[in-house]
Amino acid sequence: MPMSGDDLLIRPAEDDDIAAIAAIYRHHVLHGVASFEEVPPAPDEIDRRRRAVLERGLPYLVAEREGRVVGYCYAGPYRTRSAYRFTLEDSIYVDAAEIHRGIGRALLTELVARCGGLGYRQMIAVIGGRDQWPSIRLHEALGFARVGLLPAVGFKFGQWIDIVLMQRALGPGAAIPAAMPAAMPPG
Ligand SMILES: CC(C)(COP(=O)(O)OP(=O)(O)OC[C@H]1O[C@@H](n2cnc3c(N)ncnc32)[C@H](O)[C@@H]1OP(=O)(O)O)[C@@H](O)C(=O)NCCC(=O)NCCS
């Protein structure tokens, strides 16, 4: 079921949202270090990536305000080898003109709930930049703990970029053995 706040609707992304999603991501690729991509992907490529997420049965959500897409998020496999199959990585991007208005929190809250409901057990945030406080604080607010730092694994805008790793349990986490029958398809 879609989730609604005062005037914010969190719902699965649709084909018509691809252009808006591509525009949001384009800004963050060109101007930030959250993504380690350096060339913004075309809308067709964004669409291909969304379909790959959906084929795995994973959520790809947008935040809509007054009919406009103002942010999006999705979950993908953290790594694809089979023993990782209960562990996901989140990706979340908010329109640069709309940040710090609660959109990221609403998106990530819904993503965590859906992924836990699907039987996944851990979620990892791979955060580009050791001083990306909006992202770090957002994940902290959603129960993620910092679990690692990968120094200087990226090089963007002429400088070395660290990765901060954050993690939270989904559902029962590691308290009981995994029970979800279906393995994620290889990717
Ligand atoms: C990170 C991002 C998704 C956060 O979304 P947002 O809509 O701005 O976040 P929210 O308004 O929901 O804020 C959630 C919490 O994050 C923190 N936060 C958000 N913006 C912040 C800022 N500018 N400075 C410090 N903390 C901030 C706050 O702790 C906030 O909680 P609060 O409302 O109680 O203060 C957004 O800033 C963004 O798209 N950044 C660029 C891309 C990116 O870094 N993506 C994450 C990849 S892992």
Coordinates of C-alpha atoms in Angstrom, one line a residue, residues 2-155:
P2 CA 1.3 3.5 -0.8
M3 CA 2.2 5.5 2.3
S4 CA 1.2 9.1 2.6
G5 CA 2.4 11.9 4.9
D6 CA 0.8 15.4 5.2
D7 CA 1.3 16.0 1.5
L8 CA 3.9 13.4 0.6
L9 CA 3.1 10.1 -1.1
I10 CA 5.5 7.2 -1.1
R11 CA 4.6 4.7 -3.8
P12 CA 6.2 2.3 -6.3
A13 CA 7.9 4.0 -9.2
E14 CA 6.1 3.9 -12.5
D15 CA 7.3 4.2 -16.1
D16 CA 6.2 7.8 -16.2
D17 CA 8.6 8.6 -13.3
I18 CA 11.8 7.7 -15.1
A19 CA 12.5 11.1 -16.5
A20 CA 12.2 12.8 -13.1
I21 CA 14.3 10.1 -11.5
A22 CA 17.0 10.5 -14.1
A23 CA 17.0 14.3 -13.5
I24 CA 17.3 13.9 -9.7
Y25 CA 20.2 11.4 -10.1
R26 CA 21.9 13.5 -12.8
H27 CA 22.3 16.3 -10.4
H28 CA 23.9 14.1 -7.7
V29 CA 26.2 12.4 -10.2
L30 CA 27.4 15.7 -11.5
H31 CA 27.7 17.6 -8.2
G32 CA 28.1 15.1 -5.4
V33 CA 30.1 12.1 -4.3
A34 CA 27.2 9.9 -3.0
S35 CA 27.4 8.2 -6.4
F36 CA 30.7 7.0 -7.7
E37 CA 29.3 7.4 -11.3
E38 CA 30.8 10.4 -13.1
V39 CA 28.6 10.4 -16.2
P40 CA 24.9 10.7 -15.6
P41 CA 23.1 7.7 -17.1
A42 CA 20.4 8.3 -19.7
P43 CA 16.7 7.7 -18.8
D44 CA 16.8 4.4 -20.7
E45 CA 19.5 3.1 -18.5
I46 CA 17.7 4.3 -15.4
D47 CA 14.7 2.4 -16.7
R48 CA 16.8 -0.7 -17.3
R49 CA 18.2 -0.6 -13.8
R50 CA 14.7 -0.1 -12.3
R51 CA 13.4 -3.2 -14.2
A52 CA 16.4 -5.2 -12.9
V53 CA 15.4 -4.3 -9.3
L54 CA 11.7 -5.2 -10.0
E55 CA 12.7 -8.5 -11.6
R56 CA 14.3 -9.4 -8.2
G57 CA 11.1 -8.6 -6.5
L58 CA 12.7 -5.7 -4.7
P59 CA 11.1 -2.3 -4.0
Y60 CA 11.8 0.8 -6.1
L61 CA 9.9 3.7 -4.6
V62 CA 9.3 7.4 -5.4
A63 CA 8.2 10.2 -3.2
E64 CA 5.6 12.4 -4.8
R65 CA 4.6 15.9 -3.6
E66 CA 1.8 17.8 -5.4
G67 CA 2.1 15.5 -8.4
R68 CA 5.9 15.9 -8.7
V69 CA 8.5 13.2 -8.0
V70 CA 10.9 14.7 -5.4
G71 CA 12.9 11.7 -4.5
Y72 CA 13.4 8.0 -5.0
C73 CA 15.0 5.0 -3.4
Y74 CA 15.4 1.3 -4.1
A75 CA 17.0 -1.8 -2.7
G76 CA 19.5 -4.0 -4.6
P77 CA 21.6 -7.0 -3.6
Y78 CA 24.6 -5.9 -1.5
R79 CA 26.7 -8.5 -3.4
T80 CA 25.4 -11.2 -5.8
R81 CA 27.1 -14.4 -4.6
S82 CA 24.5 -16.7 -3.1
A83 CA 25.3 -16.5 0.6
Y84 CA 24.7 -12.7 0.5
R85 CA 21.1 -13.3 -0.6
F86 CA 19.5 -12.0 2.6
T87 CA 21.5 -8.8 2.5
L88 CA 20.5 -5.7 0.6
E89 CA 22.0 -2.3 -0.1
D90 CA 19.8 0.8 -0.2
S91 CA 20.1 3.7 -2.6
I92 CA 18.3 7.0 -2.0
Y93 CA 18.3 10.3 -3.7
V94 CA 16.2 13.4 -3.1
D95 CA 15.8 16.4 -5.4
A96 CA 18.5 18.8 -4.5
A97 CA 15.9 21.6 -4.1
E98 CA 13.9 19.5 -1.6
I99 CA 16.5 18.2 0.8
H100 CA 16.1 18.3 4.6
R101 CA 12.3 18.3 4.4
G102 CA 11.7 14.8 5.6
I103 CA 11.6 13.2 2.1
G104 CA 14.6 10.9 2.7
R105 CA 13.3 9.8 6.0
A106 CA 9.9 8.9 4.6
L107 CA 11.4 7.0 1.7
L108 CA 13.9 5.0 3.7
T109 CA 11.3 4.2 6.4
E110 CA 9.1 2.6 3.8
L111 CA 12.0 0.8 2.0
V112 CA 13.2 -0.7 5.3
A113 CA 9.7 -1.9 6.2
R114 CA 9.1 -3.4 2.8
C115 CA 12.5 -5.2 2.7
G116 CA 12.0 -6.6 6.2
G117 CA 8.5 -7.8 5.1
L118 CA 10.0 -9.6 2.2
G119 CA 12.2 -11.7 4.5
Y120 CA 15.6 -9.9 4.0
R121 CA 17.7 -9.7 7.2
Q122 CA 20.4 -7.0 6.7
M123 CA 20.6 -3.7 4.9
I124 CA 23.9 -1.9 4.1
A125 CA 24.4 1.7 3.2
V126 CA 27.5 2.4 1.2
I127 CA 27.9 6.1 1.7
G128 CA 30.3 8.0 -0.6
G129 CA 32.3 10.6 1.4
R130 CA 33.2 10.4 5.1
D131 CA 31.6 13.8 5.8
Q132 CA 28.3 13.2 4.1
W133 CA 26.4 14.1 7.2
P134 CA 22.9 14.3 5.7
S135 CA 23.2 10.7 4.5
I136 CA 25.0 9.5 7.7
R137 CA 22.4 11.2 10.0
L138 CA 19.5 10.0 7.9
H139 CA 20.7 6.4 8.2
E140 CA 21.5 6.8 11.9
A141 CA 17.9 8.1 12.4
L142 CA 16.6 4.9 10.7
G143 CA 18.6 2.6 13.0
F144 CA 21.8 2.1 10.9
A145 CA 25.1 1.9 12.8
R146 CA 28.4 2.7 11.3
V147 CA 30.3 -0.5 10.7
G148 CA 33.3 0.5 8.6
L149 CA 35.3 2.9 6.6
L150 CA 37.0 2.2 3.3
P151 CA 39.6 4.9 2.8
A152 CA 40.2 6.4 -0.6
V153 CA 38.4 3.8 -2.7
G154 CA 37.0 6.5 -5.0
F155 CA 38.5 9.3 -7.0

